[in-house]
Amino acid sequence: MRCDPNAAARSADVADTELHRPQLRSSAPYSPAARVRSPSVRSSMERALPERAISNKNVEWLSAPGAWTFVVALIVLSWLLISLVVDPGLAWTFVHLLHGAVTYPLLHWNKGSPVQLDQGRYDGLTFWEQLDDGVQHTATRKFFTALPVVLFLLASHGTDYGRQPLGLNLIALAVLVIAKLPALHKVRILGINKY
């Protein structure tokens, strides 16, 4: 075995460069299990969330993919069934009036939430006021505001003006669109439906 006189100097240089080399945190791979918090920490974090961050199960289904398609499919199916009985142009008028008669009580009259987990948090709000946590001009609100307008246009232009009740279509359109205006959010006209 030969003795190298410079071996001691080289080992000192290697040790010196090791001291100045940036240290890596760990060579172990990341484990998601290491990030799991205890239930007491998680529940205190959930308690600290603002109230609007808690989802409203009563209306959140409208943000799901396919909810708008389901609504449009129900309207088209209603038109198909009604057009079996009456003229297809006049059927749009009946669909529009039926849509107004069904959606006004459901969206703008009934208050509260049938979901037990809400514990009365939404008892004073209608379905429309609960929608998107009351934020105006969201995509869902625009869709449900445009729907009666499109139905009105289909009802107005679907049949000749001598046979279709334009006045009833205008009343249904006005009631549905005015009830959706941001200026009427949480407003009870003349105290109607206040309690």
PDB file of C-alpha atoms in Angstrom:
ATOM      1  CA  MET A   1       0.000   0.000   0.000  1.00  0.00           C
ATOM      2  CA  ARG A   2       1.402   3.301  -1.086  1.00  0.00           C
ATOM      3  CA  CYS A   3       1.075   6.366   0.997  1.00  0.00           C
ATOM      4  CA  ASP A   4      -0.031   9.470  -0.838  1.00  0.00           C
ATOM      5  CA  PRO A   5       1.353  12.646   0.726  1.00  0.00           C
ATOM      6  CA  ASN A   6      -1.421  14.826  -0.741  1.00  0.00           C
ATOM      7  CA  ALA A   7      -4.288  12.565   0.488  1.00  0.00           C
ATOM      8  CA  ALA A   8      -4.652  14.484   3.734  1.00  0.00           C
ATOM      9  CA  ALA A   9      -4.896  17.793   1.872  1.00  0.00           C
ATOM     10  CA  ARG A  10      -7.496  16.425  -0.554  1.00  0.00           C
ATOM     11  CA  SER A  11      -9.647  15.033   2.279  1.00  0.00           C
ATOM     12  CA  ALA A  12      -9.490  18.429   4.020  1.00  0.00           C
ATOM     13  CA  ASP A  13     -10.664  20.124   0.771  1.00  0.00           C
ATOM     14  CA  VAL A  14     -13.529  17.645   0.398  1.00  0.00           C
ATOM     15  CA  ALA A  15     -14.606  18.220   4.002  1.00  0.00           C
ATOM     16  CA  ASP A  16     -14.438  21.993   3.470  1.00  0.00           C
ATOM     17  CA  THR A  17     -16.633  21.861   0.334  1.00  0.00           C
ATOM     18  CA  GLU A  18     -19.139  19.631   2.152  1.00  0.00           C
ATOM     19  CA  LEU A  19     -19.598  22.347   4.771  1.00  0.00           C
ATOM     20  CA  HIS A  20     -20.462  24.945   2.122  1.00  0.00           C
ATOM     21  CA  ARG A  21     -22.782  22.696   0.109  1.00  0.00           C
ATOM     22  CA  PRO A  22     -26.489  23.501   0.605  1.00  0.00           C
ATOM     23  CA  GLN A  23     -28.185  20.978   2.797  1.00  0.00           C
ATOM     24  CA  LEU A  24     -31.149  19.030   1.425  1.00  0.00           C
ATOM     25  CA  ARG A  25     -34.147  18.693   3.699  1.00  0.00           C
ATOM     26  CA  SER A  26     -34.685  14.998   3.491  1.00  0.00           C
ATOM     27  CA  SER A  27     -34.061  12.224   1.112  1.00  0.00           C
ATOM     28  CA  ALA A  28     -37.338  10.510   2.091  1.00  0.00           C
ATOM     29  CA  PRO A  29     -40.176  10.821  -0.453  1.00  0.00           C
ATOM     30  CA  TYR A  30     -43.168  13.049   0.337  1.00  0.00           C
ATOM     31  CA  SER A  31     -45.872  11.244   2.192  1.00  0.00           C
ATOM     32  CA  PRO A  32     -49.440  12.661   2.309  1.00  0.00           C
ATOM     33  CA  ALA A  33     -49.994  10.758   5.524  1.00  0.00           C
ATOM     34  CA  ALA A  34     -47.451  13.040   7.168  1.00  0.00           C
ATOM     35  CA  ARG A  35     -49.772  16.023   6.493  1.00  0.00           C
ATOM     36  CA  VAL A  36     -52.859  14.541   8.150  1.00  0.00           C
ATOM     37  CA  ARG A  37     -54.072  16.737  10.951  1.00  0.00           C
ATOM     38  CA  SER A  38     -55.652  15.497  14.078  1.00  0.00           C
ATOM     39  CA  PRO A  39     -59.463  15.679  14.303  1.00  0.00           C
ATOM     40  CA  SER A  40     -59.301  18.375  16.970  1.00  0.00           C
ATOM     41  CA  VAL A  41     -57.209  20.645  14.726  1.00  0.00           C
ATOM     42  CA  ARG A  42     -59.431  19.954  11.713  1.00  0.00           C
ATOM     43  CA  SER A  43     -62.644  20.702  13.571  1.00  0.00           C
ATOM     44  CA  SER A  44     -61.250  23.933  15.012  1.00  0.00           C
ATOM     45  CA  MET A  45     -60.210  24.953  11.506  1.00  0.00           C
ATOM     46  CA  GLU A  46     -63.695  24.213  10.196  1.00  0.00           C
ATOM     47  CA  ARG A  47     -65.186  26.265  13.015  1.00  0.00           C
ATOM     48  CA  ALA A  48     -62.951  29.158  11.987  1.00  0.00           C
ATOM     49  CA  LEU A  49     -64.267  29.163   8.398  1.00  0.00           C
ATOM     50  CA  PRO A  50     -66.491  32.098   7.497  1.00  0.00           C
ATOM     51  CA  GLU A  51     -70.168  31.245   7.208  1.00  0.00           C
ATOM     52  CA  ARG A  52     -70.265  31.834   3.448  1.00  0.00           C
ATOM     53  CA  ALA A  53     -67.549  29.211   2.908  1.00  0.00           C
ATOM     54  CA  ILE A  54     -69.900  26.534   4.221  1.00  0.00           C
ATOM     55  CA  SER A  55     -71.807  25.152   1.276  1.00  0.00           C
ATOM     56  CA  ASN A  56     -75.582  25.317   1.081  1.00  0.00           C
ATOM     57  CA  LYS A  57     -76.754  21.822   0.172  1.00  0.00           C
ATOM     58  CA  ASN A  58     -80.168  23.179  -0.807  1.00  0.00           C
ATOM     59  CA  VAL A  59     -78.878  25.065  -3.857  1.00  0.00           C
ATOM     60  CA  GLU A  60     -75.385  23.755  -4.599  1.00  0.00           C
ATOM     61  CA  TRP A  61     -76.757  21.112  -6.997  1.00  0.00           C
ATOM     62  CA  LEU A  62     -77.418  23.891  -9.521  1.00  0.00           C
ATOM     63  CA  SER A  63     -73.662  24.367  -9.894  1.00  0.00           C
ATOM     64  CA  ALA A  64     -73.156  20.700 -10.737  1.00  0.00           C
ATOM     65  CA  PRO A  65     -72.421  19.730 -14.327  1.00  0.00           C
ATOM     66  CA  GLY A  66     -75.600  18.823 -16.108  1.00  0.00           C
ATOM     67  CA  ALA A  67     -78.022  20.757 -13.885  1.00  0.00           C
ATOM     68  CA  TRP A  68     -78.779  23.307 -16.593  1.00  0.00           C
ATOM     69  CA  THR A  69     -79.084  20.529 -19.157  1.00  0.00           C
ATOM     70  CA  PHE A  70     -81.610  18.827 -16.899  1.00  0.00           C
ATOM     71  CA  VAL A  71     -83.695  22.022 -16.658  1.00  0.00           C
ATOM     72  CA  VAL A  72     -83.627  22.567 -20.425  1.00  0.00           C
ATOM     73  CA  ALA A  73     -84.477  18.891 -21.003  1.00  0.00           C
ATOM     74  CA  LEU A  74     -87.512  19.226 -18.701  1.00  0.00           C
ATOM     75  CA  ILE A  75     -88.688  22.269 -20.646  1.00  0.00           C
ATOM     76  CA  VAL A  76     -88.263  20.533 -24.022  1.00  0.00           C
ATOM     77  CA  LEU A  77     -89.999  17.418 -22.701  1.00  0.00           C
ATOM     78  CA  SER A  78     -92.882  19.591 -21.455  1.00  0.00           C
ATOM     79  CA  TRP A  79     -93.116  21.229 -24.871  1.00  0.00           C
ATOM     80  CA  LEU A  80     -93.157  17.842 -26.601  1.00  0.00           C
ATOM     81  CA  LEU A  81     -95.946  16.558 -24.358  1.00  0.00           C
ATOM     82  CA  ILE A  82     -98.053  19.724 -24.683  1.00  0.00           C
ATOM     83  CA  SER A  83     -97.519  19.900 -28.452  1.00  0.00           C
ATOM     84  CA  LEU A  84     -99.199  16.492 -28.728  1.00  0.00           C
ATOM     85  CA  VAL A  85    -102.428  18.157 -27.589  1.00  0.00           C
ATOM     86  CA  VAL A  86    -102.231  21.687 -29.044  1.00  0.00           C
ATOM     87  CA  ASP A  87    -100.500  23.515 -31.891  1.00  0.00           C
ATOM     88  CA  PRO A  88     -96.674  23.403 -31.425  1.00  0.00           C
ATOM     89  CA  GLY A  89     -96.459  27.206 -31.558  1.00  0.00           C
ATOM     90  CA  LEU A  90     -99.132  27.623 -28.905  1.00  0.00           C
ATOM     91  CA  ALA A  91     -97.454  24.889 -26.849  1.00  0.00           C
ATOM     92  CA  TRP A  92     -94.573  27.310 -26.130  1.00  0.00           C
ATOM     93  CA  THR A  93     -97.086  29.683 -24.528  1.00  0.00           C
ATOM     94  CA  PHE A  94     -98.351  26.924 -22.265  1.00  0.00           C
ATOM     95  CA  VAL A  95     -94.781  25.879 -21.428  1.00  0.00           C
ATOM     96  CA  HIS A  96     -93.905  29.489 -20.593  1.00  0.00           C
ATOM     97  CA  LEU A  97     -96.962  29.904 -18.368  1.00  0.00           C
ATOM     98  CA  LEU A  98     -96.385  26.513 -16.743  1.00  0.00           C
ATOM     99  CA  HIS A  99     -92.732  27.406 -16.168  1.00  0.00           C
ATOM    100  CA  GLY A 100     -93.776  30.643 -14.485  1.00  0.00           C
ATOM    101  CA  ALA A 101     -96.437  28.938 -12.363  1.00  0.00           C
ATOM    102  CA  VAL A 102     -93.938  26.329 -11.153  1.00  0.00           C
ATOM    103  CA  THR A 103     -90.736  28.338 -10.752  1.00  0.00           C
ATOM    104  CA  TYR A 104     -92.160  31.442  -9.068  1.00  0.00           C
ATOM    105  CA  PRO A 105     -93.341  29.590  -5.954  1.00  0.00           C
ATOM    106  CA  LEU A 106     -90.256  27.372  -5.890  1.00  0.00           C
ATOM    107  CA  LEU A 107     -87.647  30.084  -6.437  1.00  0.00           C
ATOM    108  CA  HIS A 108     -89.222  33.272  -5.091  1.00  0.00           C
ATOM    109  CA  TRP A 109     -91.900  32.346  -2.553  1.00  0.00           C
ATOM    110  CA  ASN A 110     -90.902  29.301  -0.504  1.00  0.00           C
ATOM    111  CA  LYS A 111     -88.350  30.135   2.161  1.00  0.00           C
ATOM    112  CA  GLY A 112     -85.937  28.018   4.127  1.00  0.00           C
ATOM    113  CA  SER A 113     -84.084  24.824   3.389  1.00  0.00           C
ATOM    114  CA  PRO A 114     -85.260  21.234   3.778  1.00  0.00           C
ATOM    115  CA  VAL A 115     -81.710  20.152   4.632  1.00  0.00           C
ATOM    116  CA  GLN A 116     -81.354  19.402   8.355  1.00  0.00           C
ATOM    117  CA  LEU A 117     -77.649  20.280   8.407  1.00  0.00           C
ATOM    118  CA  ASP A 118     -78.464  23.944   7.740  1.00  0.00           C
ATOM    119  CA  GLN A 119     -80.074  24.202  11.206  1.00  0.00           C
ATOM    120  CA  GLY A 120     -82.292  27.127  10.293  1.00  0.00           C
ATOM    121  CA  ARG A 121     -79.525  29.246   8.800  1.00  0.00           C
ATOM    122  CA  TYR A 122     -81.567  29.881   5.627  1.00  0.00           C
ATOM    123  CA  ASP A 123     -85.074  30.016   7.101  1.00  0.00           C
ATOM    124  CA  GLY A 124     -85.599  33.662   6.165  1.00  0.00           C
ATOM    125  CA  LEU A 125     -84.310  33.332   2.590  1.00  0.00           C
ATOM    126  CA  THR A 126     -86.013  32.149  -0.563  1.00  0.00           C
ATOM    127  CA  PHE A 127     -84.333  29.662  -2.876  1.00  0.00           C
ATOM    128  CA  TRP A 128     -83.303  32.510  -5.200  1.00  0.00           C
ATOM    129  CA  GLU A 129     -81.746  34.451  -2.309  1.00  0.00           C
ATOM    130  CA  GLN A 130     -79.807  31.362  -1.211  1.00  0.00           C
ATOM    131  CA  LEU A 131     -78.501  30.740  -4.722  1.00  0.00           C
ATOM    132  CA  ASP A 132     -74.717  31.361  -4.977  1.00  0.00           C
ATOM    133  CA  ASP A 133     -74.709  32.730  -1.416  1.00  0.00           C
ATOM    134  CA  GLY A 134     -76.573  35.823  -2.592  1.00  0.00           C
ATOM    135  CA  VAL A 135     -73.831  36.887  -5.016  1.00  0.00           C
ATOM    136  CA  GLN A 136     -75.430  38.654  -7.969  1.00  0.00           C
ATOM    137  CA  HIS A 137     -74.660  38.185 -11.678  1.00  0.00           C
ATOM    138  CA  THR A 138     -73.238  34.669 -11.422  1.00  0.00           C
ATOM    139  CA  ALA A 139     -73.572  32.251 -14.321  1.00  0.00           C
ATOM    140  CA  THR A 140     -76.356  30.300 -12.618  1.00  0.00           C
ATOM    141  CA  ARG A 141     -78.375  33.436 -11.895  1.00  0.00           C
ATOM    142  CA  LYS A 142     -77.902  34.681 -15.454  1.00  0.00           C
ATOM    143  CA  PHE A 143     -79.093  31.336 -16.803  1.00  0.00           C
ATOM    144  CA  PHE A 144     -82.251  31.346 -14.689  1.00  0.00           C
ATOM    145  CA  THR A 145     -82.917  34.997 -15.577  1.00  0.00           C
ATOM    146  CA  ALA A 146     -82.474  34.365 -19.307  1.00  0.00           C
ATOM    147  CA  LEU A 147     -84.690  31.274 -19.272  1.00  0.00           C
ATOM    148  CA  PRO A 148     -88.065  33.108 -18.976  1.00  0.00           C
ATOM    149  CA  VAL A 149     -86.917  35.624 -21.591  1.00  0.00           C
ATOM    150  CA  VAL A 150     -86.099  32.842 -24.066  1.00  0.00           C
ATOM    151  CA  LEU A 151     -89.406  31.110 -23.296  1.00  0.00           C
ATOM    152  CA  PHE A 152     -91.222  34.419 -23.844  1.00  0.00           C
ATOM    153  CA  LEU A 153     -89.542  34.860 -27.226  1.00  0.00           C
ATOM    154  CA  LEU A 154     -90.375  31.301 -28.227  1.00  0.00           C
ATOM    155  CA  ALA A 155     -93.988  31.762 -27.098  1.00  0.00           C
ATOM    156  CA  SER A 156     -94.324  35.119 -28.869  1.00  0.00           C
ATOM    157  CA  HIS A 157     -92.839  34.056 -32.186  1.00  0.00           C
ATOM    158  CA  GLY A 158     -93.966  30.442 -32.178  1.00  0.00           C
ATOM    159  CA  THR A 159     -97.528  31.148 -33.181  1.00  0.00           C
ATOM    160  CA  ASP A 160     -99.508  33.843 -34.936  1.00  0.00           C
ATOM    161  CA  TYR A 161    -100.303  36.906 -32.857  1.00  0.00           C
ATOM    162  CA  GLY A 162    -104.052  36.510 -33.274  1.00  0.00           C
ATOM    163  CA  ARG A 163    -104.199  33.237 -31.344  1.00  0.00           C
ATOM    164  CA  GLN A 164    -101.606  33.538 -28.633  1.00  0.00           C
ATOM    165  CA  PRO A 165    -102.202  35.408 -25.362  1.00  0.00           C
ATOM    166  CA  LEU A 166     -99.435  38.008 -25.497  1.00  0.00           C
ATOM    167  CA  GLY A 167    -100.723  39.698 -22.336  1.00  0.00           C
ATOM    168  CA  LEU A 168    -100.366  36.531 -20.255  1.00  0.00           C
ATOM    169  CA  ASN A 169     -96.861  35.948 -21.613  1.00  0.00           C
ATOM    170  CA  LEU A 170     -95.866  39.524 -20.771  1.00  0.00           C
ATOM    171  CA  ILE A 171     -97.247  39.238 -17.234  1.00  0.00           C
ATOM    172  CA  ALA A 172     -95.399  35.950 -16.654  1.00  0.00           C
ATOM    173  CA  LEU A 173     -92.187  37.439 -18.035  1.00  0.00           C
ATOM    174  CA  ALA A 174     -92.474  40.618 -15.954  1.00  0.00           C
ATOM    175  CA  VAL A 175     -93.185  38.753 -12.718  1.00  0.00           C
ATOM    176  CA  LEU A 176     -90.330  36.300 -13.192  1.00  0.00           C
ATOM    177  CA  VAL A 177     -87.709  38.813 -14.301  1.00  0.00           C
ATOM    178  CA  ILE A 178     -88.611  41.520 -11.764  1.00  0.00           C
ATOM    179  CA  ALA A 179     -88.431  38.966  -8.939  1.00  0.00           C
ATOM    180  CA  LYS A 180     -84.866  38.144 -10.013  1.00  0.00           C
ATOM    181  CA  LEU A 181     -83.553  41.718 -10.077  1.00  0.00           C
ATOM    182  CA  PRO A 182     -80.632  42.446  -7.719  1.00  0.00           C
ATOM    183  CA  ALA A 183     -82.480  45.504  -6.378  1.00  0.00           C
ATOM    184  CA  LEU A 184     -85.156  43.192  -4.964  1.00  0.00           C
ATOM    185  CA  HIS A 185     -82.746  40.865  -3.174  1.00  0.00           C
ATOM    186  CA  LYS A 186     -84.235  40.167   0.300  1.00  0.00           C
ATOM    187  CA  VAL A 187     -87.001  42.729  -0.345  1.00  0.00           C
ATOM    188  CA  ARG A 188     -90.578  41.836   0.612  1.00  0.00           C
ATOM    189  CA  ILE A 189     -92.987  44.123  -1.275  1.00  0.00           C
ATOM    190  CA  LEU A 190     -95.676  45.455   1.066  1.00  0.00           C
ATOM    191  CA  GLY A 191     -94.468  42.968   3.662  1.00  0.00           C
ATOM    192  CA  ILE A 192     -95.888  40.030   1.698  1.00  0.00           C
ATOM    193  CA  ASN A 193     -94.089  36.775   2.546  1.00  0.00           C
ATOM    194  CA  LYS A 194     -92.187  38.534   5.325  1.00  0.00           C
ATOM    195  CA  TYR A 195     -92.614  35.758   7.864  1.00  0.00           C
TER     196      TYR A 195
END
